[in-house]
Each structure stands twice: as structure tokens, then as C-alpha cells.
Coordinates of C-alpha atoms in Angstrom, one line a residue:
X1 CA 74.2 87.4 53.8
X2 CA 70.8 89.1 53.8
X3 CA 69.2 86.3 55.8
X4 CA 71.9 86.1 58.5
X5 CA 72.3 89.8 58.9
X6 CA 68.5 90.1 59.0
X7 CA 68.3 87.5 61.7
X8 CA 70.9 89.1 63.9
X9 CA 69.3 92.5 63.5
X10 CA 65.9 91.1 64.3
X11 CA 67.3 89.6 67.5
X12 CA 68.2 93.2 68.6
X13 CA 71.9 92.4 68.7
X14 CA 74.2 95.4 68.0
X15 CA 75.8 94.9 64.6
X16 CA 78.0 97.3 62.7
X17 CA 79.7 95.4 59.8
X18 CA 78.9 92.6 57.3
X19 CA 82.0 90.9 55.8
X20 CA 82.1 89.2 52.4
X21 CA 84.5 86.3 51.8
X22 CA 85.7 85.3 48.3
X23 CA 82.3 83.8 47.4
X24 CA 81.1 87.2 46.2
X25 CA 83.7 87.2 43.5
X26 CA 83.3 86.0 39.9
X27 CA 85.3 82.7 39.9
X28 CA 87.4 84.0 42.9
X29 CA 89.0 86.8 40.8
X30 CA 89.8 90.1 42.6
X31 CA 87.8 93.2 41.5
X32 CA 84.8 91.2 40.2
X33 CA 81.3 90.3 41.4
X34 CA 79.6 86.9 41.0
X35 CA 76.4 87.0 39.0
X36 CA 74.6 85.4 42.0
X37 CA 75.6 88.6 43.9
X38 CA 74.3 91.0 41.3
X39 CA 72.3 92.9 43.8
X40 CA 75.3 93.3 46.2
X41 CA 75.7 97.1 45.7
X42 CA 71.9 97.6 46.3
X43 CA 72.2 95.7 49.6
X44 CA 75.3 97.6 50.6
X45 CA 73.3 100.8 50.2
X46 CA 70.5 99.3 52.3
X47 CA 73.1 98.5 55.0
X48 CA 74.4 102.1 54.8
X49 CA 70.9 103.2 55.5
X50 CA 71.0 101.2 58.7
X51 CA 74.3 102.9 59.6
X52 CA 76.1 99.6 58.9
X53 CA 79.4 99.1 57.0
X54 CA 80.6 96.4 54.6
X55 CA 84.1 94.9 54.2
X56 CA 84.9 92.6 51.3
X57 CA 88.0 90.4 50.9
X58 CA 90.7 90.9 48.3
X59 CA 93.6 88.5 47.7
X60 CA 96.9 89.9 46.4
X61 CA 97.3 87.4 43.4
X62 CA 95.6 88.4 40.1
X63 CA 94.8 86.0 37.3
X64 CA 97.2 86.3 34.4
X65 CA 94.6 86.5 31.7
X66 CA 92.1 89.2 32.7
X67 CA 91.8 92.9 32.7
X68 CA 93.4 93.9 36.0
X69 CA 96.6 92.0 34.9
X70 CA 96.4 93.6 31.5
X71 CA 96.2 97.1 33.1
X72 CA 99.1 96.2 35.4
X73 CA 101.3 95.3 32.5
X74 CA 100.3 98.5 30.7
X75 CA 101.1 100.5 33.8
X76 CA 104.6 98.9 34.1
X77 CA 103.6 97.4 37.4
X78 CA 105.9 94.7 38.8
X79 CA 105.2 91.2 40.0
X80 CA 107.4 88.8 42.0
X81 CA 109.5 87.2 39.3
X82 CA 112.2 84.7 38.5
X83 CA 115.8 85.8 38.7
X84 CA 116.5 84.9 35.1
X85 CA 114.6 83.4 32.1
X86 CA 116.2 80.0 32.5
X87 CA 114.0 79.4 35.6
X88 CA 110.7 80.3 33.9
X89 CA 108.4 77.3 33.4
X90 CA 107.3 77.4 29.8
X91 CA 104.5 74.9 30.2
X92 CA 102.8 77.5 32.5
X93 CA 104.1 80.8 31.0
X94 CA 103.1 80.0 27.4
X95 CA 99.5 79.6 28.4
X96 CA 99.2 83.3 29.0
X97 CA 100.1 85.7 26.2
X98 CA 100.4 88.7 28.5
X99 CA 103.0 86.9 30.7
X100 CA 104.6 84.7 28.0
X101 CA 107.8 86.8 27.4
X102 CA 108.2 87.9 31.1
X103 CA 109.9 86.5 34.1
X104 CA 106.7 86.8 36.2
X105 CA 106.5 83.9 38.6
X106 CA 103.0 82.3 38.1
X107 CA 101.4 80.3 40.9
X108 CA 98.0 78.8 41.7
X109 CA 95.5 80.0 44.3
X110 CA 91.7 80.4 44.2
X111 CA 91.0 81.6 40.6
X112 CA 90.6 79.1 37.7
X113 CA 93.9 80.0 36.0
X114 CA 97.4 80.9 37.1
X115 CA 98.1 84.1 39.0
X116 CA 100.8 86.6 39.5
X117 CA 101.7 88.3 42.8
X118 CA 102.1 92.1 42.8
X119 CA 105.5 93.4 43.9
X120 CA 104.7 95.8 46.7
X121 CA 108.4 96.6 47.1
X122 CA 108.5 98.2 43.7
X123 CA 110.6 101.3 44.3
X124 CA 109.1 103.2 41.3
X125 CA 105.6 103.2 43.0
X126 CA 103.9 102.0 39.8
X127 CA 102.7 98.7 41.3
X128 CA 101.3 100.4 44.3
X129 CA 99.6 103.0 42.1
X130 CA 98.1 100.2 39.9
X131 CA 96.8 98.4 43.0
X132 CA 95.2 101.5 44.3
X133 CA 93.6 102.2 40.9
X134 CA 92.1 98.7 40.8
X135 CA 90.6 99.2 44.3
X136 CA 89.2 102.6 43.3
X137 CA 87.7 101.2 40.1
X138 CA 86.0 98.4 42.0
X139 CA 84.8 100.8 44.7
X140 CA 82.9 102.7 41.9
X141 CA 80.9 99.4 41.5
X142 CA 80.7 98.3 45.2
X143 CA 80.7 101.0 47.9
X144 CA 82.7 99.1 50.5
X145 CA 83.8 100.8 53.7
X146 CA 86.8 98.7 54.7
X147 CA 89.1 96.1 53.2
X148 CA 90.1 92.6 54.3
X149 CA 93.4 91.3 52.7
X150 CA 94.1 87.6 52.9
X151 CA 96.5 85.0 51.4
X152 CA 99.3 87.6 51.7
X153 CA 102.1 85.6 53.2
X154 CA 101.9 85.1 50.2
X155 CA 100.2 81.8 50.0
X156 CA 100.4 79.5 46.9
X157 CA 98.7 76.2 46.4
X158 CA 100.6 73.0 45.4
X159 CA 104.2 74.4 45.3
X160 CA 106.6 71.5 44.4
X161 CA 103.7 69.0 44.6
X162 CA 102.9 66.5 41.9
X163 CA 99.2 66.7 42.8
X164 CA 98.3 70.2 43.7
X165 CA 95.2 71.4 45.3
X166 CA 92.4 72.1 42.8
X167 CA 88.7 72.6 42.5
X168 CA 86.8 69.5 41.7
X169 CA 84.7 70.9 38.9
X170 CA 84.9 71.3 35.2
X171 CA 85.3 75.0 35.2
X172 CA 88.5 74.9 37.3
X173 CA 91.3 73.0 35.6
X174 CA 93.9 71.2 37.5
X175 CA 96.5 73.9 37.0
X176 CA 100.1 72.9 36.6
X177 CA 101.9 73.6 39.9
X178 CA 104.8 75.9 40.6
X179 CA 108.1 74.0 40.9
X180 CA 111.1 75.7 42.4
X181 CA 114.7 74.8 41.3
X182 CA 115.9 71.9 43.4
X183 CA 119.6 71.7 42.3
X184 CA 122.4 72.2 44.8
X185 CA 122.9 75.8 43.9
X186 CA 119.4 76.9 45.2
X187 CA 120.4 77.9 48.7
X188 CA 117.2 79.9 49.1
X189 CA 114.6 77.1 48.9
X190 CA 117.1 74.5 50.2
X191 CA 119.2 76.4 52.8
X192 CA 122.1 74.6 54.5
X193 CA 120.2 74.7 57.8
X194 CA 116.6 73.5 57.9
X195 CA 113.9 75.6 59.6
X196 CA 111.9 73.9 62.3
X197 CA 108.9 73.5 60.0
X198 CA 111.0 71.9 57.3
X199 CA 112.7 69.6 59.8
X200 CA 109.4 68.7 61.4
X201 CA 107.4 68.1 58.2
X202 CA 110.2 67.2 55.9
X203 CA 109.3 63.5 55.9
X204 CA 106.9 64.5 53.2
X205 CA 109.0 65.4 50.2
X206 CA 106.6 68.1 49.2
X207 CA 107.3 69.9 52.5
X208 CA 111.1 69.7 52.4
X209 CA 111.4 73.2 51.0
X210 CA 111.0 76.6 52.4
X211 CA 108.8 77.4 49.5
X212 CA 106.1 74.9 50.5
X213 CA 102.7 76.6 50.4
X214 CA 104.3 79.8 49.1
X215 CA 106.4 81.1 46.2
X216 CA 109.9 80.1 45.3
X217 CA 112.3 81.8 47.7
X218 CA 114.8 82.1 44.9
X219 CA 112.5 84.7 43.3
X220 CA 113.3 88.4 43.2
X221 CA 111.5 91.7 43.7
X222 CA 112.1 95.3 42.7
X223 CA 114.0 94.4 39.5
X224 CA 116.2 91.9 41.2
X225 CA 117.4 94.1 44.0
X226 CA 115.7 92.0 46.7
X227 CA 115.7 88.3 47.0
X228 CA 112.3 87.0 47.9
X229 CA 114.0 84.8 50.6
X230 CA 115.0 88.0 52.4
X231 CA 111.8 90.0 52.1
X232 CA 109.0 87.4 52.1
X233 CA 107.8 88.3 55.6
X234 CA 107.3 91.9 54.6
X235 CA 104.7 91.1 51.9
X236 CA 101.6 91.6 54.1
X237 CA 102.9 94.8 55.5
X238 CA 103.8 96.2 52.1
X239 CA 100.4 95.3 50.7
X240 CA 98.6 96.9 53.7
X241 CA 100.2 100.3 53.2
X242 CA 98.9 101.1 49.6
X243 CA 95.6 99.3 50.5
X244 CA 95.0 101.7 53.4
X245 CA 95.9 104.6 51.2
X246 CA 93.5 103.4 48.5
X247 CA 90.7 102.9 51.0
X248 CA 91.0 106.4 52.3
X249 CA 91.1 107.9 48.8
X250 CA 88.1 105.8 47.8
X251 CA 85.9 106.7 50.7
X252 CA 87.3 110.0 51.9
X253 CA 87.2 108.6 55.4
X254 CA 89.3 106.4 57.6
X255 CA 88.3 102.7 57.7
X256 CA 89.5 99.3 58.7
X257 CA 92.1 97.3 56.8
X258 CA 92.4 93.8 58.2
X259 CA 95.4 91.6 57.1
X260 CA 96.3 87.9 57.7
X261 CA 100.0 88.5 57.3
X262 CA 101.6 91.2 59.4
X263 CA 105.1 92.5 60.4
X264 CA 106.3 95.0 63.0
X265 CA 104.7 98.4 62.3
X266 CA 101.7 96.8 60.5
X267 CA 99.5 98.1 63.3
X268 CA 99.9 101.6 61.9
X269 CA 98.1 100.6 58.7
X270 CA 96.0 97.5 59.4
X271 CA 94.5 95.2 62.0
X272 CA 94.8 91.5 62.1
X273 CA 92.7 88.4 62.7
X274 CA 94.3 85.3 64.2
X275 CA 94.0 83.1 61.1
X276 CA 91.9 80.1 60.1
X277 CA 91.1 78.6 63.5
X278 CA 88.9 75.7 64.2
X279 CA 85.6 75.4 66.2
X280 CA 87.3 73.9 69.2
X281 CA 87.5 74.9 72.9
X282 CA 91.3 75.0 72.7
X283 CA 91.1 77.5 69.8
X284 CA 88.9 79.7 71.9
X285 CA 91.5 79.7 74.6
X286 CA 94.4 80.4 72.3
X287 CA 92.4 83.3 70.9
X288 CA 92.5 84.9 74.3
X289 CA 96.3 84.7 74.3
X290 CA 96.7 85.6 70.7
X291 CA 95.0 89.0 71.1
X292 CA 97.2 89.9 74.0
X293 CA 100.3 88.9 72.0
X294 CA 99.4 91.0 69.0
X295 CA 98.8 94.0 71.2
X296 CA 102.4 93.5 72.4
X297 CA 103.5 93.4 68.8
X298 CA 101.9 96.8 68.2
X299 CA 98.8 95.6 66.4
X300 CA 95.9 96.4 68.8
X301 CA 93.1 96.0 66.3
X302 CA 93.0 92.3 66.5
X303 CA 90.6 89.4 67.1
X304 CA 89.7 85.9 66.1
X305 CA 87.1 84.2 63.9
X306 CA 84.5 84.0 66.6
X307 CA 82.9 80.5 67.0
X308 CA 85.6 79.0 64.8
X309 CA 86.3 79.1 61.1
X310 CA 86.9 75.4 60.3
X311 CA 84.5 72.6 61.5
X312 CA 81.0 72.8 62.9
X313 CA 80.5 75.0 65.9
X314 CA 78.0 74.4 68.6
X315 CA 75.7 76.4 70.9
X316 CA 77.8 76.3 74.1
X317 CA 81.1 77.0 72.3
X318 CA 79.6 79.8 70.3
X319 CA 78.0 81.4 73.3
X320 CA 81.3 81.6 75.2
X321 CA 83.2 82.8 72.2
X322 CA 80.7 85.6 71.5
X323 CA 81.1 86.7 75.2
X324 CA 84.8 86.7 75.0
X325 CA 85.1 88.2 71.5
X326 CA 83.1 91.2 72.5
X327 CA 86.3 92.5 74.3
X328 CA 88.5 92.2 71.2
X329 CA 88.8 95.3 69.1
X330 CA 88.3 93.3 65.9
X331 CA 85.1 91.3 66.6
X332 CA 83.9 89.0 63.7
X333 CA 81.9 85.8 63.6
X334 CA 83.2 83.9 60.5
X335 CA 83.1 80.3 59.3
X336 CA 84.0 78.4 56.2
X337 CA 81.8 77.6 53.2
X338 CA 79.7 74.5 53.6
X339 CA 79.3 74.6 57.4
X340 CA 76.0 75.5 59.0
X341 CA 75.3 79.0 60.1
X342 CA 76.8 79.9 63.4
X343 CA 75.9 83.6 63.9
X344 CA 74.4 84.3 67.3
X345 CA 70.8 84.4 66.0
X346 CA 71.0 80.6 65.3
X347 CA 70.4 79.8 69.0
X348 CA 68.2 81.8 71.4
X349 CA 70.6 81.3 74.3
X350 CA 73.5 82.6 72.2
X351 CA 71.5 85.5 70.9
X352 CA 70.6 86.5 74.4
X353 CA 74.2 86.2 75.7
X354 CA 75.6 88.0 72.7
X355 CA 73.1 90.9 73.0
X356 CA 74.1 91.4 76.6
X357 CA 77.9 91.2 75.7
X358 CA 77.5 93.5 72.7
X359 CA 75.5 96.1 74.6
X360 CA 78.2 96.2 77.2
X361 CA 80.8 96.6 74.5
X362 CA 78.8 99.4 72.8
X363 CA 78.2 101.1 76.1
X364 CA 82.0 101.3 76.6
X365 CA 82.9 102.3 73.1
X366 CA 84.1 105.8 74.3
X367 CA 86.5 104.0 76.6
X368 CA 87.6 101.6 73.8
X369 CA 88.0 104.5 71.3
X370 CA 90.1 106.4 73.9
X371 CA 92.3 103.3 74.4
X372 CA 92.9 103.1 70.6
X373 CA 93.6 106.8 70.4
X374 CA 96.3 106.4 73.1
X375 CA 97.7 103.3 71.2
X376 CA 98.0 105.5 68.0
X377 CA 99.7 108.3 70.0
X378 CA 102.2 106.3 72.0
X379 CA 101.9 102.6 71.2
X380 CA 100.0 101.6 74.3
X381 CA 98.1 98.3 74.3
X382 CA 94.4 98.0 74.3
X383 CA 93.9 94.4 75.4
X384 CA 96.9 93.7 77.6
X385 CA 98.2 91.0 80.0
X386 CA 97.4 91.5 83.6
X387 CA 101.1 91.7 84.4
X388 CA 101.3 94.9 82.4
X389 CA 99.4 96.6 85.2
X390 CA 100.8 94.6 88.1
X391 CA 104.4 93.9 87.1
X392 CA 105.6 93.2 90.7
X393 CA 102.9 90.6 91.4
X394 CA 104.5 87.3 90.3
X395 CA 101.1 85.6 90.3
X396 CA 100.1 87.6 87.2
X397 CA 102.9 86.3 85.1
X398 CA 101.0 83.2 84.1
X399 CA 97.4 84.5 83.7
X400 CA 97.1 84.0 80.0
X401 CA 93.3 83.4 80.2
X402 CA 92.6 86.7 82.0
X403 CA 93.3 90.0 80.4
X404 CA 92.9 93.7 81.0
X405 CA 90.9 96.1 78.8
X406 CA 93.1 99.1 79.2
X407 CA 94.3 99.7 82.8
X408 CA 90.8 99.7 84.3
X409 CA 88.8 96.6 83.4
X410 CA 89.8 93.0 84.0
X411 CA 88.1 90.3 82.0
X412 CA 88.1 86.6 82.9
X413 CA 86.0 84.7 80.3
X414 CA 84.6 81.2 80.6
X415 CA 86.7 79.0 78.4
X416 CA 86.0 75.4 79.2
X417 CA 83.2 73.2 78.0
X418 CA 80.5 72.6 80.6
X419 CA 81.8 75.3 83.0
X420 CA 79.3 77.8 84.4
X421 CA 81.8 79.6 86.6
X422 CA 85.5 80.5 86.2
X423 CA 88.3 81.1 88.6
X424 CA 90.1 84.3 88.5
X425 CA 93.0 86.0 90.3
X426 CA 92.6 89.6 91.5
X427 CA 95.9 91.4 92.2
X428 CA 96.0 93.5 95.3
X429 CA 93.9 96.6 94.5
X430 CA 90.4 98.0 95.0
X431 CA 88.0 96.0 92.7
X432 CA 84.4 96.4 91.8
X433 CA 82.1 93.9 90.0
X434 CA 79.4 94.8 87.5
X435 CA 77.9 92.3 85.1
X436 CA 80.8 89.9 85.9
X437 CA 83.5 92.3 84.8
X438 CA 85.9 93.8 87.3
X439 CA 86.9 97.5 87.6
X440 CA 89.8 98.8 89.7
X441 CA 92.7 101.2 90.2
X442 CA 90.7 104.4 90.9
X443 CA 89.0 104.6 87.5
X444 CA 86.8 107.2 85.8
X445 CA 85.6 105.4 82.7
X446 CA 83.6 107.2 79.9
X447 CA 80.7 105.4 78.3
X448 CA 77.4 106.1 76.4
X449 CA 74.0 104.5 76.3
X450 CA 74.3 101.8 73.6
X451 CA 72.2 101.2 70.5
X452 CA 72.6 98.7 67.7
X453 CA 75.3 100.6 65.7
X454 CA 78.4 102.7 66.6
X455 CA 77.1 105.6 64.5
X456 CA 73.8 105.8 66.4
X457 CA 75.4 105.2 69.8
X458 CA 77.7 108.2 69.2
X459 CA 74.6 110.5 69.3
X460 CA 73.7 109.4 72.9
X461 CA 74.7 111.4 76.0
X462 CA 77.9 110.6 77.6
X463 CA 78.1 108.8 81.0
X464 CA 81.0 108.4 83.5
X465 CA 81.5 105.4 85.6
X466 CA 83.6 106.2 88.7
X467 CA 85.2 103.4 90.6
X468 CA 87.4 105.1 93.3
X469 CA 90.5 103.7 95.0
X470 CA 90.8 103.5 98.8
X471 CA 91.5 107.2 99.1
X472 CA 88.2 108.0 97.3
X473 CA 90.0 109.2 94.1
X474 CA 89.6 108.3 90.5
X475 CA 91.1 109.5 87.2
X476 CA 90.3 108.9 83.5
X477 CA 90.4 110.3 80.1
X478 CA 88.2 110.7 77.0
X479 CA 89.4 111.3 73.5
X480 CA 86.7 112.1 70.9
X481 CA 86.6 113.2 67.3
X482 CA 84.1 112.9 64.5
X483 CA 84.7 109.2 64.1
X484 CA 85.6 109.2 60.4
X485 CA 88.1 112.0 59.4
X486 CA 91.4 110.8 58.1
X487 CA 94.2 111.4 60.6
X488 CA 97.2 112.8 58.7
X489 CA 98.9 114.0 62.0
X490 CA 97.8 113.8 65.6
X491 CA 99.2 117.3 66.0
X492 CA 96.8 118.8 63.4
X493 CA 93.9 116.4 63.9
X494 CA 90.6 117.9 65.1
X495 CA 89.7 116.1 68.4
X496 CA 88.8 116.7 72.0
X497 CA 90.7 115.4 75.1
X498 CA 89.1 115.5 78.5
X499 CA 90.8 114.5 81.7
X500 CA 88.6 113.4 84.6
X501 CA 89.7 113.8 88.3
X502 CA 87.3 112.8 91.1
X503 CA 87.7 112.9 94.8
X504 CA 85.2 112.2 97.6
X505 CA 85.3 112.7 101.4
X506 CA 82.8 112.0 104.2
X507 CA 81.5 115.5 103.6
X508 CA 80.9 115.4 99.8
X509 CA 82.6 115.0 96.4
X510 CA 84.1 116.9 93.5
X511 CA 84.5 116.0 89.8
X512 CA 86.9 118.1 87.8
X513 CA 86.8 117.9 84.0
X514 CA 89.8 119.5 82.2
X515 CA 89.7 120.0 78.5
X516 CA 93.4 119.5 77.5
X517 CA 92.8 119.4 73.8
X518 CA 90.1 121.7 72.2
X519 CA 88.5 120.4 69.1
X520 CA 85.6 121.8 67.0
X521 CA 83.4 118.7 67.0
X522 CA 79.9 119.1 68.5
X523 CA 79.6 116.7 71.5
X524 CA 76.6 115.1 73.3
X525 CA 76.3 116.3 76.9
X526 CA 77.3 114.2 79.9
X527 CA 74.0 113.2 81.6
X528 CA 74.9 110.3 83.9
X529 CA 77.4 109.7 86.6
X530 CA 77.5 106.3 88.3
X531 CA 79.8 106.2 91.4
X532 CA 80.7 103.1 93.3
X533 CA 81.6 103.0 97.0
X534 CA 80.0 106.3 97.7
X535 CA 80.1 106.7 101.5
X536 CA 76.8 108.4 102.4
X537 CA 73.7 109.9 100.8
X538 CA 74.3 113.1 98.8
X539 CA 72.3 116.2 99.2
X540 CA 70.8 116.4 95.7
X541 CA 70.0 120.1 96.3
X542 CA 73.6 121.0 96.9
X543 CA 75.0 120.4 93.5
X544 CA 77.1 123.2 92.0
X545 CA 78.5 123.4 88.4
X546 CA 81.3 125.9 88.2
X547 CA 79.9 127.6 91.3
X548 CA 76.3 127.8 89.9
X549 CA 73.4 125.8 91.4
X550 CA 72.3 122.9 89.2
X551 CA 69.0 121.1 89.5
X552 CA 69.5 117.3 89.8
X553 CA 66.6 115.2 88.6
X554 CA 65.7 113.4 91.8
X555 CA 63.2 111.1 90.1
X556 CA 66.0 109.5 88.0
X557 CA 68.9 109.9 90.4
X558 CA 69.3 107.4 93.3
X559 CA 71.6 106.4 96.1
X560 CA 71.7 102.9 97.6
X561 CA 73.0 102.6 101.2
X562 CA 73.3 98.8 100.6
X563 CA 75.5 98.8 97.5
X564 CA 77.0 102.3 98.2
X565 CA 76.2 103.2 94.6
X566 CA 75.3 106.8 93.7
X567 CA 73.5 107.2 90.4
X568 CA 73.1 110.8 89.1
X569 CA 70.9 111.2 86.0
X570 CA 69.9 114.6 84.7
X571 CA 69.3 115.7 81.1
X572 CA 72.0 118.1 79.8
X573 CA 73.8 117.9 83.1
X574 CA 77.3 118.8 81.8
X575 CA 78.2 120.5 78.5
X576 CA 81.7 119.3 78.1
X577 CA 82.6 122.1 75.7
X578 CA 81.2 124.9 77.8
X579 CA 84.6 125.6 79.5
X580 CA 88.1 124.3 79.5
X581 CA 87.7 123.5 83.2
X582 CA 84.5 122.2 84.7
X583 CA 83.9 121.4 88.3
X584 CA 80.8 119.6 89.6
X585 CA 80.7 119.5 93.4
X586 CA 78.2 118.6 96.1
X587 CA 77.9 117.8 99.8
X588 CA 76.4 114.9 101.6
X589 CA 73.3 114.9 103.8
X590 CA 74.2 116.0 107.3
X591 CA 74.0 113.2 109.8

């Protein structure tokens, strides 16, 4: 981790977060640290000094013979269990004194010994309280900033298989697998109507059950009031809720929870990554579609394992994936153990392309944050299909490989091997191109000068990119808070909202900024306006701010008659909090 994070930072590539997979754990047990990672907390503190964050992984299953399980039993926490004692497998259960006389369903995942799966549907709240306590205890050893929850479908290795998955080393025994009842009365694992997966894969007897790769569907939760068959798909959601609560209680701040398993409403508590993909061009393409789909599902904080998780990536694929991934809210380069490094610093060409893409992303973080704020308020999408903005244009109905960033920016990434250009479809509108991204619809887009972390970028002056429609008008919005306070309610949360309205004529232009929500957070000033399709040279001496003359820095401000771009740059130009209504107006040079 130190080597690769250092390489990316040395390349000048913006980087906010390091993510630790299960290798940091002691024998893959939750809430533990491998001896080889004994300096992990020290390094996390170093990263914090760089204004970076760290997110470790936690799986839901806990080994049935170590302290967290002991504390769970002492706290009367519940685990997914068998319906009655006759279903318990004594050859497994008797190995573990703490589970011996219980109905806890024991399975096999990454740790050396059998594991139990917390019952996050426990109506007493004891299981959720125990889970939060374990995360808080571990946070006292490792100062993590976010949480990645995995294996929470829940996944289980070797269910109903005579030869289960196992580690090929002396320290990890070939654990006895979980077997589900297979008699005719088990309608849960052997329902009368096969699912598509069971039908398709059923030629292998190990895959003929709904319980393949998971727990027995005949199990129960919440003291038998729920059949696992009925509530299995809720598992990731119900884990995410107390996990988010624990994170906020640990850190006193809001932070990211990222989950592999989700369900409707999960976007309120967690983000999602698109699963264990492969380093293939087709997986790059499906990632473009997957992020749009999950935005439709109400989970806007979503992205893929950039460059591919399984298999060996390559320079060209990784370059294109880094470029595309910069537009996904969750943006992580991640591959499996044993494969060569694939972070952007591995190849100079990828490093250069990633730096450009990341700097663009970081420049528009105020816009991206505002999109997420609106998503939290009203369920709007962040990454959205083109047809969302152009529903009457039938050509947009099958544009899966293009997408919109909000309503104002259209992205058409290069997704095919060997391609150096890409075809795109532009709906009827006014479009502008900058760095191969398209702006349209009369847009006023907030941004900031980027640096290498979000924290540092937030200190820089605001900018406003104005891309007018044919009538010379543009509108936009900026939401802004302190970037870390926990949001208990939007109604009581401390934030600013600014609405931008711009109009130009042949004689001049006017920008009105209306503060529609007044917060207490101190803001940087807005120092730069970049305006596309400006019709004629402005008179830089005519600028008025709320009726008062303002001196424009003519050394840093420019107008191009060729590109019709007006660039206004003046230190401390607009104090956004100086008034609830701000008007900047000017006239053009007389012809």
C-alpha cells in the first residue's frame, strides 16, 4: 500500500482514499490486524496528514471461536440459525464450544474456521448494537474514515458441495461444508419452481439448490419470525444501516459506506461497487451501463473496480478505464491478490491520462457535490442516461455507452480496444466542447481550481463556467456545507444554496446570484467566470457589483473573438455571503 500510494502521489495524480482489502486482517478475521500490517495505524495517521482517508473492508461473518463471537453471545446478539435443533450439523457445531448448544447456522468463508452470520433483522436491536460496538472497538486501534462491507449477500463457500473451497495451506483446514436439508419437505432450498440460475446451472448437482454459494434458505431470523428464504435479499441493506450509524459514531463525521449487496433504499445508507469484474474491455463497457442502472435504483454513489478486479490488466485498458471512472461517484482502482500492480502510476501514459481526468473531476467537485445534495433531497440521479434529459428524442433510448453528469455535461468515453476516437450522438440542443466533454442546455456550472485532495481543493476560490443556450441564458445551482458534518435532517442542516441566473445581449450581460439557503459556513470567494459564446468584447471598466464599480484584473482576464470565450479572473471578485442577492453586470465595447 505504501509503495503504490506513494507512486500515485509522486506522479501528481489527485488521490483521496486508500482502500484495504482482507489482506490487512489476521487470518481474514474481522476486527483484527495482520502482524505484517503492524504499522498500519501509523501509516493511516500519515495519510491523514496528507488530507487523505482510509477505508478498510469488513465481512459480516465472524469466526465462531474468537472474541467478537464471544462478545456477541454475551450480549445476546442473534445470528442466522436453523429452524430447529434437528437440522443442526453436530460434526460442525461440536467443534465450537460457544456455538455447541445453539441453532446458529455455521458456514465457511475466508477465516480458518467456521463462521456465523449476524442477524441484522434482530428486532431487539442487540445484534446491531454488538456490531456497532465491534466497529467502535476496532476504530480505537485503526482510525478508519469509511467502511467497505463485502460478502453480504450473504456469501458462503462450498454449500452442499462435497469438496468445498479451501485455502491450500496447513494453517487453513478443509472445513466441513454446510449442507442444507434435501428432503422433499424443504420447499425453501428446493422450491417447486426453479429459478433461472438453478435451471441454467442445475446440471451440476451442487448448483441445483437456491442455497448454492449462500446459506440454507430454510434458515430463520429474528427468533424464527422470518424465513431466510423471504428476507435474504435484505441482508446487505440491513447490515449497511447499523454500519453507517457505527461509522458516524466512531468518527463524529459523515463518511462512505460501500456495500456489495444492496436493496431499494440502500442508497440512503451506502454506496455500491459493481462487483468482482474482470480486466476485459466488455467489463469496462458494462460498467458504464451499470452505474447508470444503479442511479436509477436510487444508489448514486456507485462505480466499478477500475482496470478490472480479476485477471491481468494492461496499459490501454487501464488508461481508458481510468478516464471513464473519473466520472463515477465511487472511483476506485482495485485488483485481486496475486496480479501485478495496475494503479495509474505503473505506466507513464496512464499516469498522464489519469492526472488529466482526475484534475477535471476535482475541478468540478462543487458540481458533483451539488448533484449528490439534490439526490439526497429528492432522489435525483447523478450519472444518468441521456434519455433522462431528452425523453422525446428516440435516438437517445439506446445510448448505453454515453451518459450525462447531471443535466449539463455529456460524457462519451472510449470503450473499445485500439480506438483513438469515439462516435457520439448529440441531441438537438446548444453544445460546447472542452477537453472532449460536452456542455449544454444553458448551464452555469460551479467549480474550483483542483489540487490533489478534496480537502485542499475546497479551500480554493470558486469558479463558474457559463455555457448559454441560444437565447444567451444559463442557470445553475451550488450547494455547499462543511464537507463532514452529519446530516440528521436537511431541514436543520447547516448549508448554503446559491442559484445562478445569467443573461447576455448584444449590449452586455448580467449574472444574478441568489442565496436561497443561508448557512454559517465560511466560503471561498468566486474569482473566475468563464463564459462560452460571448458575442463581443466586454468593457472591463464597466463592471458593477450590486451597483458599485469593481476593478477587473485585465492582466488575467481575456476575451477571444475567435472562440467567443470570455474569461474573467479577479481575486476576491464575489463574496457569495455578502448579500442574499448579488448582481454582477457589465456592458460591451461600443462598436
